[in-house]
PDB file of C-alpha atoms and ligand atoms in Angstrom:
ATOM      1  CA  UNK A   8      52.098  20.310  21.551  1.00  0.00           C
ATOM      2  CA  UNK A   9      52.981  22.579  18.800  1.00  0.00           C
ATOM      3  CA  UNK A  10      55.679  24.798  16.928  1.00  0.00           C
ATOM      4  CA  UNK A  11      56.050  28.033  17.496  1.00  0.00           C
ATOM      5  CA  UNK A  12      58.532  30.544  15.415  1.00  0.00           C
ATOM      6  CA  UNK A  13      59.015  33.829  17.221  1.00  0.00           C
ATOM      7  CA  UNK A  14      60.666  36.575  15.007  1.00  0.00           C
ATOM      8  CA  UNK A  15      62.407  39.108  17.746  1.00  0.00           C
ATOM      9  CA  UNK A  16      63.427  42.948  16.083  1.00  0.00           C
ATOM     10  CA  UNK A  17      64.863  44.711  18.699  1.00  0.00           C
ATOM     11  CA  UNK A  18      66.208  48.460  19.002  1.00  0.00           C
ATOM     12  CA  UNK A  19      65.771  49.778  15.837  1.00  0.00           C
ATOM     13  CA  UNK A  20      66.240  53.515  16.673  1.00  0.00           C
ATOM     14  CA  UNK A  21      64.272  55.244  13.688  1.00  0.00           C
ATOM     15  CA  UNK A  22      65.262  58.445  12.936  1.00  0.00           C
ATOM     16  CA  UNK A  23      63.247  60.973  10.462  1.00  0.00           C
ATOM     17  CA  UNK A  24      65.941  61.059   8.267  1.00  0.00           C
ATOM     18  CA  UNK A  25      67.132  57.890   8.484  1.00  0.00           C
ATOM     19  CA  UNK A  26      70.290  58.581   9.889  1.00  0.00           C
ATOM     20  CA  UNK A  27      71.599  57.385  13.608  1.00  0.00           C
ATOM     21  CA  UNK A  28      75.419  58.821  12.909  1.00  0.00           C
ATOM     22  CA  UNK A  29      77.519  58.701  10.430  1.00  0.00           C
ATOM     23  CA  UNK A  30      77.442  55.764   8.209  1.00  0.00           C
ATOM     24  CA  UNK A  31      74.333  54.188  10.345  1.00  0.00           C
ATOM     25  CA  UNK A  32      71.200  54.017   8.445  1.00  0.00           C
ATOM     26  CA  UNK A  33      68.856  52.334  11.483  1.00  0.00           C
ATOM     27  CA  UNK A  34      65.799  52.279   8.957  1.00  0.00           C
ATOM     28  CA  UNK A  35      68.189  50.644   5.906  1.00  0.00           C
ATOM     29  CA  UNK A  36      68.916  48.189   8.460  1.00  0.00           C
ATOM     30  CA  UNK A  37      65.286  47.922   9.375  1.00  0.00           C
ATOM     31  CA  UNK A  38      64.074  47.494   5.449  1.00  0.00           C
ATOM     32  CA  UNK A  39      66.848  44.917   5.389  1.00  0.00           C
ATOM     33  CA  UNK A  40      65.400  42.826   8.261  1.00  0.00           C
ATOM     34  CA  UNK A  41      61.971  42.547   6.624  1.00  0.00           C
ATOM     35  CA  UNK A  42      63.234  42.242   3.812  1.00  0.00           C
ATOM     36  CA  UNK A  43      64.965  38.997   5.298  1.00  0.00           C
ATOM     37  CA  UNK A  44      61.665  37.684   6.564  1.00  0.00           C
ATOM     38  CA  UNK A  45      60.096  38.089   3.233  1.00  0.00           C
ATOM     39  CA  UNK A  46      62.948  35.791   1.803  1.00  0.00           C
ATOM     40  CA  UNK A  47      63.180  33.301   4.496  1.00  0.00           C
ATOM     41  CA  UNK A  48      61.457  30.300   3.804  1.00  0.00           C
ATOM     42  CA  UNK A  49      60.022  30.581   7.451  1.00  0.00           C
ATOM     43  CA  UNK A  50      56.977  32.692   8.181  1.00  0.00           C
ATOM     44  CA  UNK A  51      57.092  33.829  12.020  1.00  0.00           C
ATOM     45  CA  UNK A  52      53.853  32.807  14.135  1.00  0.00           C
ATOM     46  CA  UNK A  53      54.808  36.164  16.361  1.00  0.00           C
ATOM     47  CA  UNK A  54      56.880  39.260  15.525  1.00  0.00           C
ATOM     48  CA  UNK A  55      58.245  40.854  18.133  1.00  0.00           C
ATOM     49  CA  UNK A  56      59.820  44.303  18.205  1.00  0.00           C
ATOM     50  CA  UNK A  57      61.184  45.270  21.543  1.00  0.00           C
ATOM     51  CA  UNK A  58      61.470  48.885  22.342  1.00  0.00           C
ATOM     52  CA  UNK A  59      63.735  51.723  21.062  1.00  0.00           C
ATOM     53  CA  UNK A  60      61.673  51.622  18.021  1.00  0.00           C
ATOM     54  CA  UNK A  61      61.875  55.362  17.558  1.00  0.00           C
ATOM     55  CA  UNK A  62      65.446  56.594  18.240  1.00  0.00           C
ATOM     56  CA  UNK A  63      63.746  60.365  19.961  1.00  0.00           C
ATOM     57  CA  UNK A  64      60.016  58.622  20.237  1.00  0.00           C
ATOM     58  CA  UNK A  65      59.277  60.946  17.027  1.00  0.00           C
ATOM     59  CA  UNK A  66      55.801  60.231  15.431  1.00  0.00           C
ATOM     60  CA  UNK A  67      56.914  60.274  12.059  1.00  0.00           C
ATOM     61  CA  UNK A  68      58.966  57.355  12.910  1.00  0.00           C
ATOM     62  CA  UNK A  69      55.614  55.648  14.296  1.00  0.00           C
ATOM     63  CA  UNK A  70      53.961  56.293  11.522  1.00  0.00           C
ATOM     64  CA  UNK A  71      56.627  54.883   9.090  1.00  0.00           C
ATOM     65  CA  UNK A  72      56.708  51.745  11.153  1.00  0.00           C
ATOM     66  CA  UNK A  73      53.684  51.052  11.052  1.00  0.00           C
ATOM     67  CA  UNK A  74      53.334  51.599   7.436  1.00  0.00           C
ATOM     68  CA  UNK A  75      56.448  49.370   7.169  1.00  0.00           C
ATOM     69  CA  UNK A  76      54.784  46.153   9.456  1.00  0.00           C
ATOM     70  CA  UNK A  77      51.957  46.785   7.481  1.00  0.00           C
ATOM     71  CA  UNK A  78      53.634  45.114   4.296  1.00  0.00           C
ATOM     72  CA  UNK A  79      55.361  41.775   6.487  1.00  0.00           C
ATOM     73  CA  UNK A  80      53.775  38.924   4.698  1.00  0.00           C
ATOM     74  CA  UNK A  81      52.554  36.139   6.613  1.00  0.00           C
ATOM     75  CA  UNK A  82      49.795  37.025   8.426  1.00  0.00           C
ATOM     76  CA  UNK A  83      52.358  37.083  11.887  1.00  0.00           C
ATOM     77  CA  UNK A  84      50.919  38.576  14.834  1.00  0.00           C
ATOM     78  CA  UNK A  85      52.939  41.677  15.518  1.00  0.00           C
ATOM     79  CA  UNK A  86      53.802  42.825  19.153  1.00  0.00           C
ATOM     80  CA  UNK A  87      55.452  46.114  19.856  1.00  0.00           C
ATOM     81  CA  UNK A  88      56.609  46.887  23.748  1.00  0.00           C
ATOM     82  CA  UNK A  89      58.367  50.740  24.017  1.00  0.00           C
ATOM     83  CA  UNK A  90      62.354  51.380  25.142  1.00  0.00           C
ATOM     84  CA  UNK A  91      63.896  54.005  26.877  1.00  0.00           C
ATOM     85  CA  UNK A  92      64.235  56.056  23.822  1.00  0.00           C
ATOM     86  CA  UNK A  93      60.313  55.734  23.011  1.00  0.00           C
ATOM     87  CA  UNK A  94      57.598  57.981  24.065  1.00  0.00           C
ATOM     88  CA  UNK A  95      54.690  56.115  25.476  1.00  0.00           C
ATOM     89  CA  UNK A  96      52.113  58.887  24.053  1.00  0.00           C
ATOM     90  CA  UNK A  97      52.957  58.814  20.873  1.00  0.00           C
ATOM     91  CA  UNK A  98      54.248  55.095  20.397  1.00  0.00           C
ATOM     92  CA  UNK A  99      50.246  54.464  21.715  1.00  0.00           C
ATOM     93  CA  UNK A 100      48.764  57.066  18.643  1.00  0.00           C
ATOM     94  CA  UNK A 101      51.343  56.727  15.870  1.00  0.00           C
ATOM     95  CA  UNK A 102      51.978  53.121  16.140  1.00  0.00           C
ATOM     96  CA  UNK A 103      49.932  50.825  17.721  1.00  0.00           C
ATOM     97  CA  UNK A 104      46.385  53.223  16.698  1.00  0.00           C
ATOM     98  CA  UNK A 105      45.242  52.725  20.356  1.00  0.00           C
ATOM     99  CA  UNK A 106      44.160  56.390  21.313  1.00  0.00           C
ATOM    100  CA  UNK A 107      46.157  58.797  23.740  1.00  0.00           C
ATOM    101  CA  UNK A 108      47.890  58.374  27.232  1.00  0.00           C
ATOM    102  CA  UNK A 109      51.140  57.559  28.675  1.00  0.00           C
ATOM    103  CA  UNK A 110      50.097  54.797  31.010  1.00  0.00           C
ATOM    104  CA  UNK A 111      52.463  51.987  30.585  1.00  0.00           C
ATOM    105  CA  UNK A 112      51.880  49.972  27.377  1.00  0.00           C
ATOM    106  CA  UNK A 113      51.046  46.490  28.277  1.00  0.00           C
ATOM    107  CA  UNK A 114      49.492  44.079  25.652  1.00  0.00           C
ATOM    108  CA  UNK A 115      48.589  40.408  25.646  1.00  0.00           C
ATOM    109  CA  UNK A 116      48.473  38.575  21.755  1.00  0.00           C
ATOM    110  CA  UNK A 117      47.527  35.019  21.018  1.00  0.00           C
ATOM    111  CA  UNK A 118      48.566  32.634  17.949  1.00  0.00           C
ATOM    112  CA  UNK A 119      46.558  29.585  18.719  1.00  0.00           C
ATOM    113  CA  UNK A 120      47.903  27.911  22.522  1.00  0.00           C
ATOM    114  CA  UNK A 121      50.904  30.481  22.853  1.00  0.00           C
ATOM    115  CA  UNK A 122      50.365  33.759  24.529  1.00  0.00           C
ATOM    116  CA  UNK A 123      52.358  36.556  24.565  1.00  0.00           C
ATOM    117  CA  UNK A 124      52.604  39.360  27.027  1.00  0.00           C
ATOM    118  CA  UNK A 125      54.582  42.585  26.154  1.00  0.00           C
ATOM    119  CA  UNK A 126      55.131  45.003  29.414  1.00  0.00           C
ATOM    120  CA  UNK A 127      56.484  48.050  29.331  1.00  0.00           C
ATOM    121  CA  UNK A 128      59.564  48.433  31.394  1.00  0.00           C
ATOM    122  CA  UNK A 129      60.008  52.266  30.413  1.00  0.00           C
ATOM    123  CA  UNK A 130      60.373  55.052  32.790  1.00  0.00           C
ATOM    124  CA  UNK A 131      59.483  58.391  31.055  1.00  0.00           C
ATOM    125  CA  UNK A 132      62.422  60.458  31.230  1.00  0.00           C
ATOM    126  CA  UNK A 133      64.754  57.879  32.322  1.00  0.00           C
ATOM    127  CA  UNK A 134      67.044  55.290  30.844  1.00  0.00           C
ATOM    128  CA  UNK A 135      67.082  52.770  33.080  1.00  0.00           C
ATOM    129  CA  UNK A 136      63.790  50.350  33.101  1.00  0.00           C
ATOM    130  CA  UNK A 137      61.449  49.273  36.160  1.00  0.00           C
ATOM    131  CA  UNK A 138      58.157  47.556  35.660  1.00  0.00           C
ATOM    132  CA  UNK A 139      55.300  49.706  38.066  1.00  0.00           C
ATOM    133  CA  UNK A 140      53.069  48.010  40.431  1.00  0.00           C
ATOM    134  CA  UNK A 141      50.646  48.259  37.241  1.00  0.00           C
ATOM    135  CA  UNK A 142      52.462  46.384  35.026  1.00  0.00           C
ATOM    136  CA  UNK A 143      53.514  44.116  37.232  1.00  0.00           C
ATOM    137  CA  UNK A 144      50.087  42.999  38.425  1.00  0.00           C
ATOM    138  CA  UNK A 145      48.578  43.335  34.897  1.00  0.00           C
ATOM    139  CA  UNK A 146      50.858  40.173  34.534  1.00  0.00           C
ATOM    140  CA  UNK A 147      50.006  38.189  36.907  1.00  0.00           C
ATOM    141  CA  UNK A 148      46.131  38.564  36.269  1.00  0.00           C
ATOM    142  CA  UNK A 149      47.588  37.030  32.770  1.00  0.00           C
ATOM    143  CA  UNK A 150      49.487  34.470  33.875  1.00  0.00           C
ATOM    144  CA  UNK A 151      46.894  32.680  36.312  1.00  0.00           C
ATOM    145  CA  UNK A 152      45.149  31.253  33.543  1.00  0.00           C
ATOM    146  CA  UNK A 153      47.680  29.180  31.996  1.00  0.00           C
ATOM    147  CA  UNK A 154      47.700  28.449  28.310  1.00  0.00           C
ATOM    148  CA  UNK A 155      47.912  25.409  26.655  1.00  0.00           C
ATOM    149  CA  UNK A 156      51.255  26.014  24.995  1.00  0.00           C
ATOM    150  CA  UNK A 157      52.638  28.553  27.231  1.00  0.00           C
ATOM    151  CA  UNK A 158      53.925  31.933  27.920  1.00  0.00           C
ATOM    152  CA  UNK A 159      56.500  34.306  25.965  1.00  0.00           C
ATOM    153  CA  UNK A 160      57.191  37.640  28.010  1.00  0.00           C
ATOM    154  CA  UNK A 161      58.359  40.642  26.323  1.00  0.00           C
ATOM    155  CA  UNK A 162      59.757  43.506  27.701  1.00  0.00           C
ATOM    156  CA  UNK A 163      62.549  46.402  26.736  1.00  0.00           C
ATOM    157  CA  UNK A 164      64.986  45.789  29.407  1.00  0.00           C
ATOM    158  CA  UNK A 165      66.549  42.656  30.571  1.00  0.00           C
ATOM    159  CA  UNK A 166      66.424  41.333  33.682  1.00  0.00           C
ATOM    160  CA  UNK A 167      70.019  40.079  33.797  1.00  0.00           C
ATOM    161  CA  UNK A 168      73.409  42.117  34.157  1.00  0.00           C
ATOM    162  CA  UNK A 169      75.575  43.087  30.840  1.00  0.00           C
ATOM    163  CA  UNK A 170      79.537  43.007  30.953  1.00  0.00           C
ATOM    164  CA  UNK A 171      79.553  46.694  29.642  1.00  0.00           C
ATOM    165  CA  UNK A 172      78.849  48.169  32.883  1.00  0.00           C
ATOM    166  CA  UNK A 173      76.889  51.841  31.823  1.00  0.00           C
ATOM    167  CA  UNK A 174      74.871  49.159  30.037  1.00  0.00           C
ATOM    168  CA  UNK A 175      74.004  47.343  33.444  1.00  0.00           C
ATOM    169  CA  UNK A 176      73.910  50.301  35.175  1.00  0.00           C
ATOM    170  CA  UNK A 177      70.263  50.803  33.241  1.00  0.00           C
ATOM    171  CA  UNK A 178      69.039  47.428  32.930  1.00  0.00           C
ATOM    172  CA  UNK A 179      65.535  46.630  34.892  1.00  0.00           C
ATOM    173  CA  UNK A 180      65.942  48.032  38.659  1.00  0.00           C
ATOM    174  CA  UNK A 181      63.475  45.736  39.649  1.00  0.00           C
ATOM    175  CA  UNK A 182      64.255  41.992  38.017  1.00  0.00           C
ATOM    176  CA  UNK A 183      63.172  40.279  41.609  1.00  0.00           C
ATOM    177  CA  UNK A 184      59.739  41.719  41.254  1.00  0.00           C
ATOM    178  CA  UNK A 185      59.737  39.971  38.091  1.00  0.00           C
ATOM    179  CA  UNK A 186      61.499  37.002  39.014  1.00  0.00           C
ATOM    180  CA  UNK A 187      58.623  36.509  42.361  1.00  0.00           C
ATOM    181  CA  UNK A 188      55.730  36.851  39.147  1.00  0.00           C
ATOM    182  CA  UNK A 189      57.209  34.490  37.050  1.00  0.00           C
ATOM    183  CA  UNK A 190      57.468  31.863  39.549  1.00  0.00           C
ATOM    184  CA  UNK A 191      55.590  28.387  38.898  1.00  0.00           C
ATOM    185  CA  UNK A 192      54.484  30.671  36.071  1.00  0.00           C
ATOM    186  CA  UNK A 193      53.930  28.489  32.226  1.00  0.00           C
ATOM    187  CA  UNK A 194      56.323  31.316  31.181  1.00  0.00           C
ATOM    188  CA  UNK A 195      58.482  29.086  28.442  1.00  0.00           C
ATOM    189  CA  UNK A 196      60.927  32.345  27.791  1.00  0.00           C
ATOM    190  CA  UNK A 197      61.527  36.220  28.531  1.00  0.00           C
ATOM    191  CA  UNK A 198      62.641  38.470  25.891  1.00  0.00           C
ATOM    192  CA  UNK A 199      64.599  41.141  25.965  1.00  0.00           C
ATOM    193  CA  UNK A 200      66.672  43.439  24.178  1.00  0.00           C
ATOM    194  CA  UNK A 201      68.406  47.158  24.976  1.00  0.00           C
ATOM    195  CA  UNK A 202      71.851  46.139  25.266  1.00  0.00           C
ATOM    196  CA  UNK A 203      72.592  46.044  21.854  1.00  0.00           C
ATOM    197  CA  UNK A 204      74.121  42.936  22.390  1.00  0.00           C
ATOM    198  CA  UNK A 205      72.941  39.096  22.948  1.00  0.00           C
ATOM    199  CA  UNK A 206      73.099  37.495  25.688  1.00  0.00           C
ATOM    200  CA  UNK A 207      71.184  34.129  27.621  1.00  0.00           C
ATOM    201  CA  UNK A 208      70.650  33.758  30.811  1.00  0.00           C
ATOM    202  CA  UNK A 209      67.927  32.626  33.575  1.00  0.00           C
ATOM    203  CA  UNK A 210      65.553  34.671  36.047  1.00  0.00           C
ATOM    204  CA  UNK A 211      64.411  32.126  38.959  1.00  0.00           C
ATOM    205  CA  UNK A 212      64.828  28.922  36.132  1.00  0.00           C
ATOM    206  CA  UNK A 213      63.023  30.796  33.312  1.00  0.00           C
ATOM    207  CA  UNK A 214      65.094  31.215  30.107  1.00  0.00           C
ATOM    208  CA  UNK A 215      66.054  34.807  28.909  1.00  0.00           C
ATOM    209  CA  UNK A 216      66.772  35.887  25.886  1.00  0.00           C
ATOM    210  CA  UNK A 217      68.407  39.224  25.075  1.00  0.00           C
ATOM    211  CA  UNK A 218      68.274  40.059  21.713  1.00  0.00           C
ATOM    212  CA  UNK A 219      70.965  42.089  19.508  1.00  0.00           C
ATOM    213  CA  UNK A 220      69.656  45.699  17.951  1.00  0.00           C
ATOM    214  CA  UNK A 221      68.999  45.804  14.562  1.00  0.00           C
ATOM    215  CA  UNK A 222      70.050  49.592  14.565  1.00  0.00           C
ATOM    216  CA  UNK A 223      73.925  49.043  15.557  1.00  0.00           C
ATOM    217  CA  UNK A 224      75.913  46.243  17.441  1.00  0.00           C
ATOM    218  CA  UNK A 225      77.399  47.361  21.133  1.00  0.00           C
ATOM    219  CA  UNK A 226      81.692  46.418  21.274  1.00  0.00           C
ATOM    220  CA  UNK A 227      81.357  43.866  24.258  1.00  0.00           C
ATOM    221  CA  UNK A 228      84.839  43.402  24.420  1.00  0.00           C
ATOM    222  CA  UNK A 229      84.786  47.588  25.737  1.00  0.00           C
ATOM    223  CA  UNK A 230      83.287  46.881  29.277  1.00  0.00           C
ATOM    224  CA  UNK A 231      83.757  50.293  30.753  1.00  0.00           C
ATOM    225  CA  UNK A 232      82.801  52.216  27.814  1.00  0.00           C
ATOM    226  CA  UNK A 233      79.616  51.886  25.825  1.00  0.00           C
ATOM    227  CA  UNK A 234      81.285  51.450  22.311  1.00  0.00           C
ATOM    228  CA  UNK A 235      79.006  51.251  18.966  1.00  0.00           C
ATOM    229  CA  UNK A 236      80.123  50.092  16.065  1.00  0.00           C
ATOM    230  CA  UNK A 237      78.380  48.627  12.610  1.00  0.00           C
ATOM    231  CA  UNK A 238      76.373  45.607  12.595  1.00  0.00           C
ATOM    232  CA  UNK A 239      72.733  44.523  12.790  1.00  0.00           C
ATOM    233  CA  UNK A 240      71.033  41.560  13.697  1.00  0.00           C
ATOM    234  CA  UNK A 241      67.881  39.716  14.771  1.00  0.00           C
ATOM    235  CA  UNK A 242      66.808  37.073  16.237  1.00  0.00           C
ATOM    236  CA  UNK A 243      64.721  33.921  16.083  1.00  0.00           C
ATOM    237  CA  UNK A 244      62.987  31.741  18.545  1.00  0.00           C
ATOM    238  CA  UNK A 245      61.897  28.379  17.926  1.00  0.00           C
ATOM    239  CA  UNK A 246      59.263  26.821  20.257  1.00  0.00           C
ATOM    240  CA  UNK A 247      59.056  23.282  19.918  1.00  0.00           C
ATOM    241  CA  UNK A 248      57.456  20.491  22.029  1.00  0.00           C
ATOM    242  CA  UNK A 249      60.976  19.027  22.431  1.00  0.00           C
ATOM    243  CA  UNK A 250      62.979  22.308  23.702  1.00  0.00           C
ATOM    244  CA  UNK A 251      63.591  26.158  23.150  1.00  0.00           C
ATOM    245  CA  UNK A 252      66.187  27.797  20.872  1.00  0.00           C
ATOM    246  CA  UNK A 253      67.005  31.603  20.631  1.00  0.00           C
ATOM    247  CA  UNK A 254      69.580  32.196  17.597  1.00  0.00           C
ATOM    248  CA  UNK A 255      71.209  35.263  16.410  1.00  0.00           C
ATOM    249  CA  UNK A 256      70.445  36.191  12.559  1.00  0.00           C
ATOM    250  CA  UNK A 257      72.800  38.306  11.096  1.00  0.00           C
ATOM    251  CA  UNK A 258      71.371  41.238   9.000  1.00  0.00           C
ATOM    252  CA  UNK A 259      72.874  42.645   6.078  1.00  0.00           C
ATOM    253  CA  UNK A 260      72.390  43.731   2.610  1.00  0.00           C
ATOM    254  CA  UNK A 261      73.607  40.642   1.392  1.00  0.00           C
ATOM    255  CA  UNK A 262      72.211  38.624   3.874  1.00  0.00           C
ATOM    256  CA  UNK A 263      69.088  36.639   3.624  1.00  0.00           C
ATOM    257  CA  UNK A 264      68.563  33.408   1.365  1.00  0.00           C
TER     258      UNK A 264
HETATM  259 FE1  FE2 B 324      68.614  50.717  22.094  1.00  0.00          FE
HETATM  260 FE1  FE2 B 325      67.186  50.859  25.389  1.00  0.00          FE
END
């Protein structure tokens, strides 16, 4: 077996100024992540940003992301999946430099045995997420090969419930679909991320991991009420031949060895 190190940026919600609200600065925070990974001492095999990259799906914003993941050292494959707050058209032309169309974005990426396979759980014009009949069959043409170190699934929204209800009143309407695809699957881990907010949990016995936003931090302690307030974080995911570990990396100007 080998190592893996998985690098998850989720919800970053670029704006063309820069500004979210007041005193949120969602590309600051973004600069500040990368600017962590540049530090670290550990070089991610796979980066993985997980929808709501662009807080109105402008294409400036595409274009400055792409500009930005341009400059992460390290040679890590990148992997970019849309949110809710995405559009599919121009995430496709300004970002990912893959020619027109707003069929879902789906994309499989390799580092050596582990595979990766980012769906796109979007539904223009909606918040909530659903993976299409597409989608869902695009993955399980993947996953019937298996690899030799497994599977890491990517997708906007999670599969699992979130104590602030509005927030699981918009998770993915159709987590059994995904749940009967995964099954005796070499899927190792799901990722996730929309809620703003970590969380772990399991769909039919396969880990998921739901990763906080780098853009602001969701109050989960206000349950009926979807509550932002400062923070930004990451997170990392460490594949190794003796277990799986998803951890939270706090992101701040002062953060970062
Ligand atoms: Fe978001
Ligand atoms: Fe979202």
């Amino acid at each position: 077996m080998a190592s893996y190190l998985v690098v998850q940026i989720s919800d970053v919600h670029l704006t063309v100024d820069g500004v979210l609200a007041p005193g949120v600065r969602p590309r600051d925070n973004l600069v500040d992540a990368l600017r962590y990974l540049e530090k670290s001492r550990s070089r991610p095999d796979i980066l993985v940003l997980s929808g709501d990259l662009a807080n109105t799906g402008d294409p400036a914003c595409y274009d400055d992301l792409r500009a930005l993941l341009a400059e992460v050292p390290g040679g890590a494959e990148i992997v970019c999946v849309p949110g809710n707050h995405d559009d599919r058209a121009a995430f496709r032309r300004h970002l990912l430099g893959d020619g027109d169309g707003d069929a879902p974005v789906n994309v499989t990426r390799w580092r050596a045995g582990l595979r990766v396979v980012a769906l796109d759980s979007s539904v223009p014009g909606e918040d909530f997420g659903v993976l299409d009949p597409e989608t869902l069959s695009y993955l399980a043409a993947e996953l019937a090969t298996p690899a030799q170190h497994g599977t890491v699934v990517v997708l906007h929204h999670p599969p699992l419930s979130s104590p602030i209800e509005p927030m699981a009143a918009i998770a993915l309407r159709n987590a059994a679909d995904l749940r009967d695809v995964l099954a005796g699957s070499d899927v190792r881990f799901v990722l996730a991320g929309h809620n703003h907010h970590p969380s772990a949990g399991a769909l039919g016995g396969v880990p998921v991991w739901v990763s906080p936003a780098t853009a602001y931090r969701a109050d989960v302690s206000s349950t009926a009420v979807f509550r932002a307030v400062p923070g930004s974080a990451i997170s990392r995911i460490d594949l190794t031949d003796h277990g799986d570990a998803a951890t939270v990396v706090p992101i701040g100007p002062a953060d970062g060895p």
